[in-house]
CSV table of C-alpha atoms in Angstrom, one decimal:
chain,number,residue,atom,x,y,z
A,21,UNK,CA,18.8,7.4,-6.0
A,22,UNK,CA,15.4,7.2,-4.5
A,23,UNK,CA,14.0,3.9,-3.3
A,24,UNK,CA,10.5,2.4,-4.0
A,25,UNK,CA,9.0,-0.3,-2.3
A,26,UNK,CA,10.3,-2.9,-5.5
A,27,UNK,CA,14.2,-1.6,-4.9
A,28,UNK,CA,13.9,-1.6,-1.5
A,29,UNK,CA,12.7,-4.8,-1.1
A,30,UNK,CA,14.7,-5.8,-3.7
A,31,UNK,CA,18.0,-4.3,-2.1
A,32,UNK,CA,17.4,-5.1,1.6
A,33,UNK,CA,20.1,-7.8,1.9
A,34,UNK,CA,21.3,-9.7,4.9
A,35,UNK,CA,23.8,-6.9,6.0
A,36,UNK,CA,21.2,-4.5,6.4
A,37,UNK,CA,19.3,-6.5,8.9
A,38,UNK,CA,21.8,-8.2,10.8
A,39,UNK,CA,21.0,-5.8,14.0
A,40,UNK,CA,17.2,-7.1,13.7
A,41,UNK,CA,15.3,-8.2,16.8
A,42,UNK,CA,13.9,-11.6,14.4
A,43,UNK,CA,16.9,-14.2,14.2
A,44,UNK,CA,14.9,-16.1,11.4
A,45,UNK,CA,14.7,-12.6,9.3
A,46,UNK,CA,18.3,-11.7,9.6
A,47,UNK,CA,19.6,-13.6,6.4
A,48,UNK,CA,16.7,-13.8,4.0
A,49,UNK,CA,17.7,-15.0,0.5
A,50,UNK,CA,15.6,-12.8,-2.1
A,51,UNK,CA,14.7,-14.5,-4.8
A,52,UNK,CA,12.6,-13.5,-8.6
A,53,UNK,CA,9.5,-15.0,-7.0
A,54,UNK,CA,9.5,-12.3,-4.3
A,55,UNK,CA,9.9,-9.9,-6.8
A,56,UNK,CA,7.3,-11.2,-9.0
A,57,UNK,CA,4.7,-11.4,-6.2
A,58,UNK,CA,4.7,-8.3,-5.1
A,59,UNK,CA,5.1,-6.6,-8.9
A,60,UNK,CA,3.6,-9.3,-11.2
A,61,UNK,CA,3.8,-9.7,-14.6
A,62,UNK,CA,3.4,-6.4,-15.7
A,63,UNK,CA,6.2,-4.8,-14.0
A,64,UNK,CA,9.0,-7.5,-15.5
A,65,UNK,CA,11.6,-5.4,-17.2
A,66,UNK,CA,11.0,-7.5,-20.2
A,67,UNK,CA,8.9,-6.3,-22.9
A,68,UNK,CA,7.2,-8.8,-25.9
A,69,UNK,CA,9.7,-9.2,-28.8
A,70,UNK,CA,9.3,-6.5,-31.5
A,71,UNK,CA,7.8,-3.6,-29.3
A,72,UNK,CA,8.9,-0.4,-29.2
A,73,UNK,CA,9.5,1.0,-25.3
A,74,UNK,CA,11.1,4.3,-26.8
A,75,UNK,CA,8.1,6.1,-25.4
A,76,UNK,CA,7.0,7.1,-22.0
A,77,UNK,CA,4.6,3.9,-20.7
A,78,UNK,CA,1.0,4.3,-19.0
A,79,UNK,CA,2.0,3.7,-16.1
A,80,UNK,CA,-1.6,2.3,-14.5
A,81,UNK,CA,0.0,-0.8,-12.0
A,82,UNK,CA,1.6,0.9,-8.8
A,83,UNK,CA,-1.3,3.4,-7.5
A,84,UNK,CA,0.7,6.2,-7.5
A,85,UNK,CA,-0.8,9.6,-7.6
A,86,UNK,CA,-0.3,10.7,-11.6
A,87,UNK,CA,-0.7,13.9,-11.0
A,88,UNK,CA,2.1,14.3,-8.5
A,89,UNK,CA,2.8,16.8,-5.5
A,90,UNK,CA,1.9,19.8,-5.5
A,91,UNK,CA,3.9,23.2,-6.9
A,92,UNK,CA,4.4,24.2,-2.7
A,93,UNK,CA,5.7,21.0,-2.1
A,94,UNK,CA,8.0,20.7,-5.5
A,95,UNK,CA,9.7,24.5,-4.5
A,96,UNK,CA,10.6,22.8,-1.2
A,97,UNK,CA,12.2,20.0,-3.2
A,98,UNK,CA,14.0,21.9,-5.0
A,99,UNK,CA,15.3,23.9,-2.2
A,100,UNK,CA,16.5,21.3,-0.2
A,101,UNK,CA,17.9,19.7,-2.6
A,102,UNK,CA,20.4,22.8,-3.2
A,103,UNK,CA,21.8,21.6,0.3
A,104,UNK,CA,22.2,18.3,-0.1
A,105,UNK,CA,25.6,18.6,1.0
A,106,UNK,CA,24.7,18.8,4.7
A,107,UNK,CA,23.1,16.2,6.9
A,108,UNK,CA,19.9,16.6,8.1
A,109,UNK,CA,19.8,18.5,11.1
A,110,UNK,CA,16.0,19.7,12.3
A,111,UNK,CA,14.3,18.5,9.4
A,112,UNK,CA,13.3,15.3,11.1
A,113,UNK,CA,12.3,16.8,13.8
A,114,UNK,CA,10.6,19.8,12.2
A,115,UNK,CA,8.7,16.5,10.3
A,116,UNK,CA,8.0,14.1,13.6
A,117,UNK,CA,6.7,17.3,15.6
A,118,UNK,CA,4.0,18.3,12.6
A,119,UNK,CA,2.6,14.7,12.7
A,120,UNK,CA,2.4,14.0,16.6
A,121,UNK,CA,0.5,17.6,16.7
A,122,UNK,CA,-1.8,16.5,13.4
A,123,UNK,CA,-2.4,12.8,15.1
A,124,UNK,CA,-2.6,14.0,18.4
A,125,UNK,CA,0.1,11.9,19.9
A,126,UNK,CA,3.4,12.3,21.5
A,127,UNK,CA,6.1,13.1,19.0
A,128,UNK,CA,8.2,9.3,21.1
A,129,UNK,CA,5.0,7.6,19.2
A,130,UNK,CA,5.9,8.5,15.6
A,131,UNK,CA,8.5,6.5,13.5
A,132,UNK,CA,9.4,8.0,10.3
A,133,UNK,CA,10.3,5.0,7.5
A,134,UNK,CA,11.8,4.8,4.2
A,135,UNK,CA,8.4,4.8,2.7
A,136,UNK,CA,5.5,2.4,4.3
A,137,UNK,CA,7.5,-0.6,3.3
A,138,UNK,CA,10.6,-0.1,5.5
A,139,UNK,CA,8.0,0.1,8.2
A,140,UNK,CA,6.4,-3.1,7.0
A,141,UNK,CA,9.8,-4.6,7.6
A,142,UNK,CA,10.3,-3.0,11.0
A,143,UNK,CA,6.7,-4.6,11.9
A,144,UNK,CA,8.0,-8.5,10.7
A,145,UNK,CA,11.9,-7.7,12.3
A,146,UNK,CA,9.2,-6.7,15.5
A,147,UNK,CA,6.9,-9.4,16.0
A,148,UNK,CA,7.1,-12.4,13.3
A,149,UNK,CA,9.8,-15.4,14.4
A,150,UNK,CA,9.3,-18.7,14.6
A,151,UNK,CA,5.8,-19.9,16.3
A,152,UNK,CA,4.3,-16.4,16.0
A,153,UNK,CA,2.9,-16.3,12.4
A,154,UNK,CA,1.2,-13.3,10.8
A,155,UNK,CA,-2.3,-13.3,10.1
A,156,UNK,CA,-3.5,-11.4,6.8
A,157,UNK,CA,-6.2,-11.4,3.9
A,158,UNK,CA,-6.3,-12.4,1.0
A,159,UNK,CA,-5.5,-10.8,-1.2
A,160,UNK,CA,-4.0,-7.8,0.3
A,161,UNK,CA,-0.5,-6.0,0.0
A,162,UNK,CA,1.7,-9.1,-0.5
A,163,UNK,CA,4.9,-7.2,0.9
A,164,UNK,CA,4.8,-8.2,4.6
A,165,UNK,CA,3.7,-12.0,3.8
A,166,UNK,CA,6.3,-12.4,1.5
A,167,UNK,CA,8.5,-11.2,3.3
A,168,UNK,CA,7.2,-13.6,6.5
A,169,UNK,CA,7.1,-16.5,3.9
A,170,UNK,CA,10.7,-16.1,2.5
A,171,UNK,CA,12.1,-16.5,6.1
A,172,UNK,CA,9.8,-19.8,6.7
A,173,UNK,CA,7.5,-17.9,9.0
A,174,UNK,CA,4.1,-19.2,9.0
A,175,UNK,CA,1.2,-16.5,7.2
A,176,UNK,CA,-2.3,-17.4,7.4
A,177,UNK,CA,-4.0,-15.8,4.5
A,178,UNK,CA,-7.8,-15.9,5.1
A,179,UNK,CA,-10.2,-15.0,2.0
A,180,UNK,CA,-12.1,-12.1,1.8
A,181,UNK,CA,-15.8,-12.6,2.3
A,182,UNK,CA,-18.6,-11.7,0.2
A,183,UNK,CA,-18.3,-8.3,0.6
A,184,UNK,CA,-14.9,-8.3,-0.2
A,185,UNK,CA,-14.1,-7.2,3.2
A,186,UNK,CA,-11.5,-8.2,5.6
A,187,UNK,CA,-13.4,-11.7,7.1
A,188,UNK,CA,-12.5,-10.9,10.5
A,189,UNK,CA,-14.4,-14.1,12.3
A,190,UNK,CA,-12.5,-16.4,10.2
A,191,UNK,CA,-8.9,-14.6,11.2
A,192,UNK,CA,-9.8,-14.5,14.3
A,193,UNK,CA,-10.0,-18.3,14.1
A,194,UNK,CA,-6.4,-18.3,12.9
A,195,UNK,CA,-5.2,-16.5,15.6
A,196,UNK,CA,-4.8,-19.6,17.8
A,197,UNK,CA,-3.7,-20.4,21.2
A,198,UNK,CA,-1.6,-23.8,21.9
A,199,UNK,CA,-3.0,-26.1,23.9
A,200,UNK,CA,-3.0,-25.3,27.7
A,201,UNK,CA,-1.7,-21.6,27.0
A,202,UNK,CA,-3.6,-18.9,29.0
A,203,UNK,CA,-5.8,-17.1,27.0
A,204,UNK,CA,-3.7,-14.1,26.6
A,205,UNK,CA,-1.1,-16.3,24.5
A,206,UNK,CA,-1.0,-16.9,21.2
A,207,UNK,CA,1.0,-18.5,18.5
A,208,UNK,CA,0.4,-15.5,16.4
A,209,UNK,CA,2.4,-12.4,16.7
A,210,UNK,CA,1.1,-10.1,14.3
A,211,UNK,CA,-2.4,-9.3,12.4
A,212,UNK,CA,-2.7,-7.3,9.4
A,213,UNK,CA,-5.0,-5.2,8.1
A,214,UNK,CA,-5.1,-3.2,4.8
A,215,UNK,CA,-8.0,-0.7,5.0
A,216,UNK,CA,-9.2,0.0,2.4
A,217,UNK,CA,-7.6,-2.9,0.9
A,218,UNK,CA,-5.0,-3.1,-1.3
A,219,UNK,CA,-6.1,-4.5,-4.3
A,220,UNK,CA,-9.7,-4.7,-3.9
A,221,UNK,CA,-10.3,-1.1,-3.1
A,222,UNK,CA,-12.8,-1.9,-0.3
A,223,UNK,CA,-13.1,-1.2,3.2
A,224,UNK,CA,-13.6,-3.4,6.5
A,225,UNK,CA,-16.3,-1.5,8.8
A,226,UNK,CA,-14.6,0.2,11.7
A,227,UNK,CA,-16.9,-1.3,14.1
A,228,UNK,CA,-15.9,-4.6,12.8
A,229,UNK,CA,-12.1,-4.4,13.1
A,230,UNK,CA,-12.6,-3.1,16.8
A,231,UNK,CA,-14.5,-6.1,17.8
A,232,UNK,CA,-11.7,-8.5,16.4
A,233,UNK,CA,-9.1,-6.8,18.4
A,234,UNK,CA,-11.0,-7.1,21.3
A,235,UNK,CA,-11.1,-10.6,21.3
A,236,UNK,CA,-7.4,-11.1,20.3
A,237,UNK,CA,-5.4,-12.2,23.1
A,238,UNK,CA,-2.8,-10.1,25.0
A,239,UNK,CA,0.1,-10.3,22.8
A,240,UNK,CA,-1.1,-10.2,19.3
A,241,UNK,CA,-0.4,-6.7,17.9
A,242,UNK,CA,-2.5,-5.2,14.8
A,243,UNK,CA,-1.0,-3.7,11.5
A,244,UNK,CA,-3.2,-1.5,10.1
A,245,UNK,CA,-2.2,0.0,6.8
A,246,UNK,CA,-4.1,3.0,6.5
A,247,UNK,CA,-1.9,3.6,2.7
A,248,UNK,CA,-5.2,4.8,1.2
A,249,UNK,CA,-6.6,6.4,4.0
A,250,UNK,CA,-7.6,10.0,2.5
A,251,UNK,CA,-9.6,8.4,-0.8
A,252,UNK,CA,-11.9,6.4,1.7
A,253,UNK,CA,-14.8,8.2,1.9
A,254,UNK,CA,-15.4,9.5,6.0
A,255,UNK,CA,-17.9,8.5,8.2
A,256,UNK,CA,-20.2,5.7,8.2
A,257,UNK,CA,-18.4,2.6,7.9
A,258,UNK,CA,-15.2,4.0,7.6
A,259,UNK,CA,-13.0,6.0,10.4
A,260,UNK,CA,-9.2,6.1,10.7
A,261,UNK,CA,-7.7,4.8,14.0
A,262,UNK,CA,-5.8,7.4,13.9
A,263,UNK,CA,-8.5,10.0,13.6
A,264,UNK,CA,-9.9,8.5,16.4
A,265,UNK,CA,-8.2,5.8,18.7
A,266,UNK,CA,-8.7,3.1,20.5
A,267,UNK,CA,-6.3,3.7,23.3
A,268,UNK,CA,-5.2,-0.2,22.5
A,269,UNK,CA,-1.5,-0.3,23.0
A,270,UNK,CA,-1.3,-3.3,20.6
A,271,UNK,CA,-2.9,-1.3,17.5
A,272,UNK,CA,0.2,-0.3,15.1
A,273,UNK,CA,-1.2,2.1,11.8
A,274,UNK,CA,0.8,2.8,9.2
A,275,UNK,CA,0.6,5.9,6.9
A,276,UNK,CA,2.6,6.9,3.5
A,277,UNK,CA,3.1,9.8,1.4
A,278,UNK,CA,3.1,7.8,-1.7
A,279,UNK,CA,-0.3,8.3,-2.3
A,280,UNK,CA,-2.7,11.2,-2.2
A,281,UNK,CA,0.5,13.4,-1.7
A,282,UNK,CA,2.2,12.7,-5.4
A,283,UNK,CA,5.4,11.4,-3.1
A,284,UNK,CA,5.9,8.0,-4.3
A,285,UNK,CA,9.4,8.6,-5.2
A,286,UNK,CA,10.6,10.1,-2.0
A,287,UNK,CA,10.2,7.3,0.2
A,288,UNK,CA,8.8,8.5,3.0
A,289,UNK,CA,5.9,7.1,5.4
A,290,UNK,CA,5.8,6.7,9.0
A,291,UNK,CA,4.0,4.4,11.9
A,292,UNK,CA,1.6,5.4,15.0
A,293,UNK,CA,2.2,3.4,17.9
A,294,UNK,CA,2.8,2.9,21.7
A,295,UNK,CA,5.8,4.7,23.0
A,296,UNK,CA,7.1,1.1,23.7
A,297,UNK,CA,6.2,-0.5,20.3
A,298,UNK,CA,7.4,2.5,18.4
A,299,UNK,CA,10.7,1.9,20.2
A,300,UNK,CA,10.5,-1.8,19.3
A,301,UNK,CA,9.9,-0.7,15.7
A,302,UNK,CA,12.6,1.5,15.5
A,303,UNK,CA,15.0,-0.7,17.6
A,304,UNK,CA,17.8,-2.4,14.8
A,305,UNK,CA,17.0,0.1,11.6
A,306,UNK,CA,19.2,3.5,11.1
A,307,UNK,CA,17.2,6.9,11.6
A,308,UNK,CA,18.8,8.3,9.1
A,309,UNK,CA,17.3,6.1,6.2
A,310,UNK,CA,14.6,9.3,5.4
A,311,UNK,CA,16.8,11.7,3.0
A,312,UNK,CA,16.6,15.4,3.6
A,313,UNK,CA,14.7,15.7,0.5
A,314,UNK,CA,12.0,13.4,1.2
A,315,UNK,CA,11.4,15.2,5.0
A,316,UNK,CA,10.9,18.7,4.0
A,317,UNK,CA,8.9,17.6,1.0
A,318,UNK,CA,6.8,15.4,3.3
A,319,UNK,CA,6.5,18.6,5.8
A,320,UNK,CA,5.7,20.9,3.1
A,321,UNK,CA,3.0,18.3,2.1
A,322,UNK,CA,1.3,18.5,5.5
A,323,UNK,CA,0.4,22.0,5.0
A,324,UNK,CA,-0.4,21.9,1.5
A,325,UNK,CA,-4.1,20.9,2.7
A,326,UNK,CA,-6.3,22.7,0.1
A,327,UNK,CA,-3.9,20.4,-2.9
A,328,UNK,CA,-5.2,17.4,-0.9
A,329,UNK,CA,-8.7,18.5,-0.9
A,330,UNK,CA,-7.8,18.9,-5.5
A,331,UNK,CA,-6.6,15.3,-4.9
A,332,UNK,CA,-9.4,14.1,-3.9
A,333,UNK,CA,-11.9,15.6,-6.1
A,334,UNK,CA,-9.8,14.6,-8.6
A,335,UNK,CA,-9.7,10.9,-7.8
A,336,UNK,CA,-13.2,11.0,-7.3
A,337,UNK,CA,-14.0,12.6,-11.1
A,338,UNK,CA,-11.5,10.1,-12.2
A,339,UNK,CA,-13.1,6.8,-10.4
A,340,UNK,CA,-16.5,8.1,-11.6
A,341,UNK,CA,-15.7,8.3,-15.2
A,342,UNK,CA,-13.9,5.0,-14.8
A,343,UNK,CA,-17.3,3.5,-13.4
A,344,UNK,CA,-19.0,5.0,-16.3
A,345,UNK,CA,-16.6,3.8,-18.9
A,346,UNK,CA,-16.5,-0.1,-17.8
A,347,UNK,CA,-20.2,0.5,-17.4
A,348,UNK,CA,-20.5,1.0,-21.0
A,349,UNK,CA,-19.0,-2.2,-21.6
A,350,UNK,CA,-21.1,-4.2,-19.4
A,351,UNK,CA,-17.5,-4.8,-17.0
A,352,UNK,CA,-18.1,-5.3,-13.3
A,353,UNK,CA,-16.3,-3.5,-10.8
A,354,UNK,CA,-15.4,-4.3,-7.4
A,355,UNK,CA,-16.6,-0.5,-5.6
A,356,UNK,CA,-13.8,0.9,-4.7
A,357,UNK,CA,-13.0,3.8,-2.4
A,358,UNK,CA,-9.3,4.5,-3.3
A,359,UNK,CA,-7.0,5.3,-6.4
A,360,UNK,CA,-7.4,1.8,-8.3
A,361,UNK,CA,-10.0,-0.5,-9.1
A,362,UNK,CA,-10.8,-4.2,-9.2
A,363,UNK,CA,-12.4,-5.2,-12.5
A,364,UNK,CA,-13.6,-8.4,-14.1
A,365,UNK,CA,-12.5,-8.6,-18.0
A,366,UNK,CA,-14.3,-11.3,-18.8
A,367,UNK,CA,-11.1,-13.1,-20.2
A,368,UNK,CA,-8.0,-14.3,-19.1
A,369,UNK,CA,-6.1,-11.4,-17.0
A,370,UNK,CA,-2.8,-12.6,-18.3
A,371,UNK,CA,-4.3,-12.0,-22.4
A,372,UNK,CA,-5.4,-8.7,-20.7
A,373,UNK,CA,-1.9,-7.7,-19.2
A,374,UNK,CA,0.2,-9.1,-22.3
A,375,UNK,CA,-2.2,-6.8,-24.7
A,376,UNK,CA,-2.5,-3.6,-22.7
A,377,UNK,CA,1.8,-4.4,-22.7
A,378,UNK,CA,1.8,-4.5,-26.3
A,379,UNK,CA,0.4,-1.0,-26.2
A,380,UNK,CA,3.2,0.4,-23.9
A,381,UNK,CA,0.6,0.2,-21.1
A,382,UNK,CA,1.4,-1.3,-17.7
A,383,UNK,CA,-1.7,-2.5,-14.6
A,384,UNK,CA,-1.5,-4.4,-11.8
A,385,UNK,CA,-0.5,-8.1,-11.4
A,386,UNK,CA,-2.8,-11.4,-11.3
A,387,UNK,CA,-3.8,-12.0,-7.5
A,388,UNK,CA,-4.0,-15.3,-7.3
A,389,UNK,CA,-7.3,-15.1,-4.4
A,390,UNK,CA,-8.8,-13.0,-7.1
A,391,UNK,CA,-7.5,-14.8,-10.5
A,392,UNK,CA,-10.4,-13.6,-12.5
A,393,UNK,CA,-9.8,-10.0,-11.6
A,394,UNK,CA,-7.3,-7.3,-12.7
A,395,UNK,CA,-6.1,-4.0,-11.2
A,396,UNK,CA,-5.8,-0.8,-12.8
A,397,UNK,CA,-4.3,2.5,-11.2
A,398,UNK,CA,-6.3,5.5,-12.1
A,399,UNK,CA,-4.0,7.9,-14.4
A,400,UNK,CA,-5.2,11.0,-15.7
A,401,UNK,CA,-7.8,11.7,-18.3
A,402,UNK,CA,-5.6,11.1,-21.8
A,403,UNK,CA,-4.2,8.2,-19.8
A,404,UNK,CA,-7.3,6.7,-19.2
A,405,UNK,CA,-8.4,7.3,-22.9
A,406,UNK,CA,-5.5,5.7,-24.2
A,407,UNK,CA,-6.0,2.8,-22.2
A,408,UNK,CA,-10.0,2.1,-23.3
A,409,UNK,CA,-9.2,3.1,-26.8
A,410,UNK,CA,-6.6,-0.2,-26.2
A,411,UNK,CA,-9.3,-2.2,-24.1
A,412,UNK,CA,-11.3,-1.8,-27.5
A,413,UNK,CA,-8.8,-3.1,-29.1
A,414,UNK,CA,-8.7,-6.2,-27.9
A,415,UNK,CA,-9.5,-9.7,-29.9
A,416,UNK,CA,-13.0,-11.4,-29.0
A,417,UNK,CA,-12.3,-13.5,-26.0
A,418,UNK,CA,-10.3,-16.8,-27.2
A,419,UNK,CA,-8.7,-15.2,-29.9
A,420,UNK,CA,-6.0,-13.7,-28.0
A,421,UNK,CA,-2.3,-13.4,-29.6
A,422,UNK,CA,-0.2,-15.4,-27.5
């Protein structure tokens, strides 16, 4: 049974952490609030009394890529798969040694997770305890906060600014030092950083983000969750920090293969870091938690480059005529340079949620630093029909069914 980021979450119980570096995070209790932050509403397994589920939903609320992996990647699926009886033996390695040589990196600097949010975890097992909080946005991926928050770890969550941008100046202020500590001690152990953001679709400028670090002290390491990394449109603003890096020990990015490769359901993503931090990452969690499967789909991915270049040009056609379509209807849009937007329905986003539910179609939860805002996932064209044929359908605002 493949794992998303809601099962694994969901499933990662006391026993599976008791190696962890963090005592606090050994024994978390997970509760329906953690589960409801980072899925919301939308996702509950309950559907409004008297509505048919038989069909397929629209599934428009996780960001996944609706068009899937590509037919390369899906024959090396089903090959490996045929051997699932063995263990892996140099598929891991085949894997490891294809992203040190596209990141430029040694191959002791790549940890391989069961999707981005096992690496999430091994970044709060890491560096969050007890007097080193984690500084984030908000909002951003609620995951690693949550996570922080459900073992009584301190999270600062800054609002985005204006530009609904990471506001680096005022997390900066968060990161502080206690009194009489030398300025390369903090009382913060980790930052994060979603770019582009997760839910707002925006960026932080690059130039931005490398003056905060600079002025972070000494043992504050960054997160940066690069999940969206390959919608983000190159140059100007935005640049990778793994396309080109800092040489900053401290800086940690994290990549997926949920996203523009179709491989949400293979739970596989993987961290860039320091020989020593990737050992620290690694140190507690099994290296076997990647499947077979997953590995040589996720290799077979890698050289599948011309289907990412289709990806993206299908994204952007998609985003475009989603511009154009809330256009029409006078809706305002956050700009967005992923798979999703950010819009502004001009009612209540729970009436919104409820009624797009009532038409067997599922979006993104309420963020509460955004509670006037939805999220929708970009599907493909009939998807994205259906779900503006049921926008139109909606009551005037205040006349909402509840």
């Amino acid at each position: 049974m493949s794992l998303s980021r809601r099962n694994f979450f969901r499933n990662l119980g006391a026993g599976a952490i008791a190696g962890a570096a963090a005592p606090a995070l050994r024994a978390f209790p997970l509760s329906p609030a953690l589960e409801h932050a980072l899925w919301g509403n939308s996702a509950s397994a309950a559907w409004p009394e008297g509505v048919a589920t038989a069909a397929d939903p629209v599934l428009l609320y996780r960001n996944e890529n609706p068009y899937g992996p590509s037919e390369k990647v899906v024959a090396a699926m089903r090959e490996s798969a045929a051997g699932g009886n063995r263990y892996p033996r140099t598929e891991y390695d085949t894997l490891v040694d294809k992203l040190a040589a596209l990141h430029r990196v040694k191959r002791e600097q790549i940890v391989l997770g069961c999707g981005s949010g096992e690496i999430l975890c091994m970044a709060a097992m890491s560096f969050l305890k007890p007097g080193k909080k984690l500084v984030e946005a908000a909002p951003t991926f609620p995951a690693l906060g949550k996570l922080a928050q459900t073992a009584s770890i301190e999270v600062a969550d800054v609002p985005l600014n204006k530009r609904y941008e990471h506001d680096l100046p005022a997390m900066l202020n968060k990161v502080d030092t206690s009194a009489g500590a030398a300025a390369s001690s903090s009382g913060t152990g980790l930052a994060y950083i979603v770019n582009p953001n997760n839910p707002t679709g925006t960026i932080t400028p690059r130039k931005d983000i490398e003056a905060f670090i600079a002025k972070l002290p000494g043992d504050v390491s960054v997160l940066i969750d690069e999940a969206y990394h390959h919608f983000a449109t190159p140059g100007g603003e935005y640049e990778s920090f793994l396309d080109r890096p800092t040489g900053d020990p401290r800086v940690i990015v994290a990549r997926t293969f949920s996203k523009i490769y179709g491989l949400a359901g293979m739970r596989i993503g993987y961290a860039v870091a320091s020989v020593e931090n990737a050992k620290r990452l690694a140190a507690g969690f099994p290296g076997w938690s990647v499947s077979v499967v997953s590995a040589r789909a996720a290799s077979a991915a890698l050289d599948d480059v011309e289907y990412v270049k289709l990806g993206l040009k299908r994204n952007t056609d998609d985003r475009n005529e989603f511009m154009a379509q809330a256009a029409a209807r006078k809706l305002f849009v956050i700009p967005s340079q992923t798979n999703f937007v950010m819009l502004d329905p001009q009612r209540k986003p729970d009436e919104v949620i409820a009624h797009l539910k009532k038409q067997n179609i599922l979006i993104g939860p309420k963020y509460p630093a955004l509670d006037k805002y939805i999220r929708v996932s970009l599907g493909k064209p009939d998807e994205m029909k259906i779900f503006w044929q049921a926008w139109d359908q909606m009551p005037a605002t205040g006349k909402m069914a509840m």
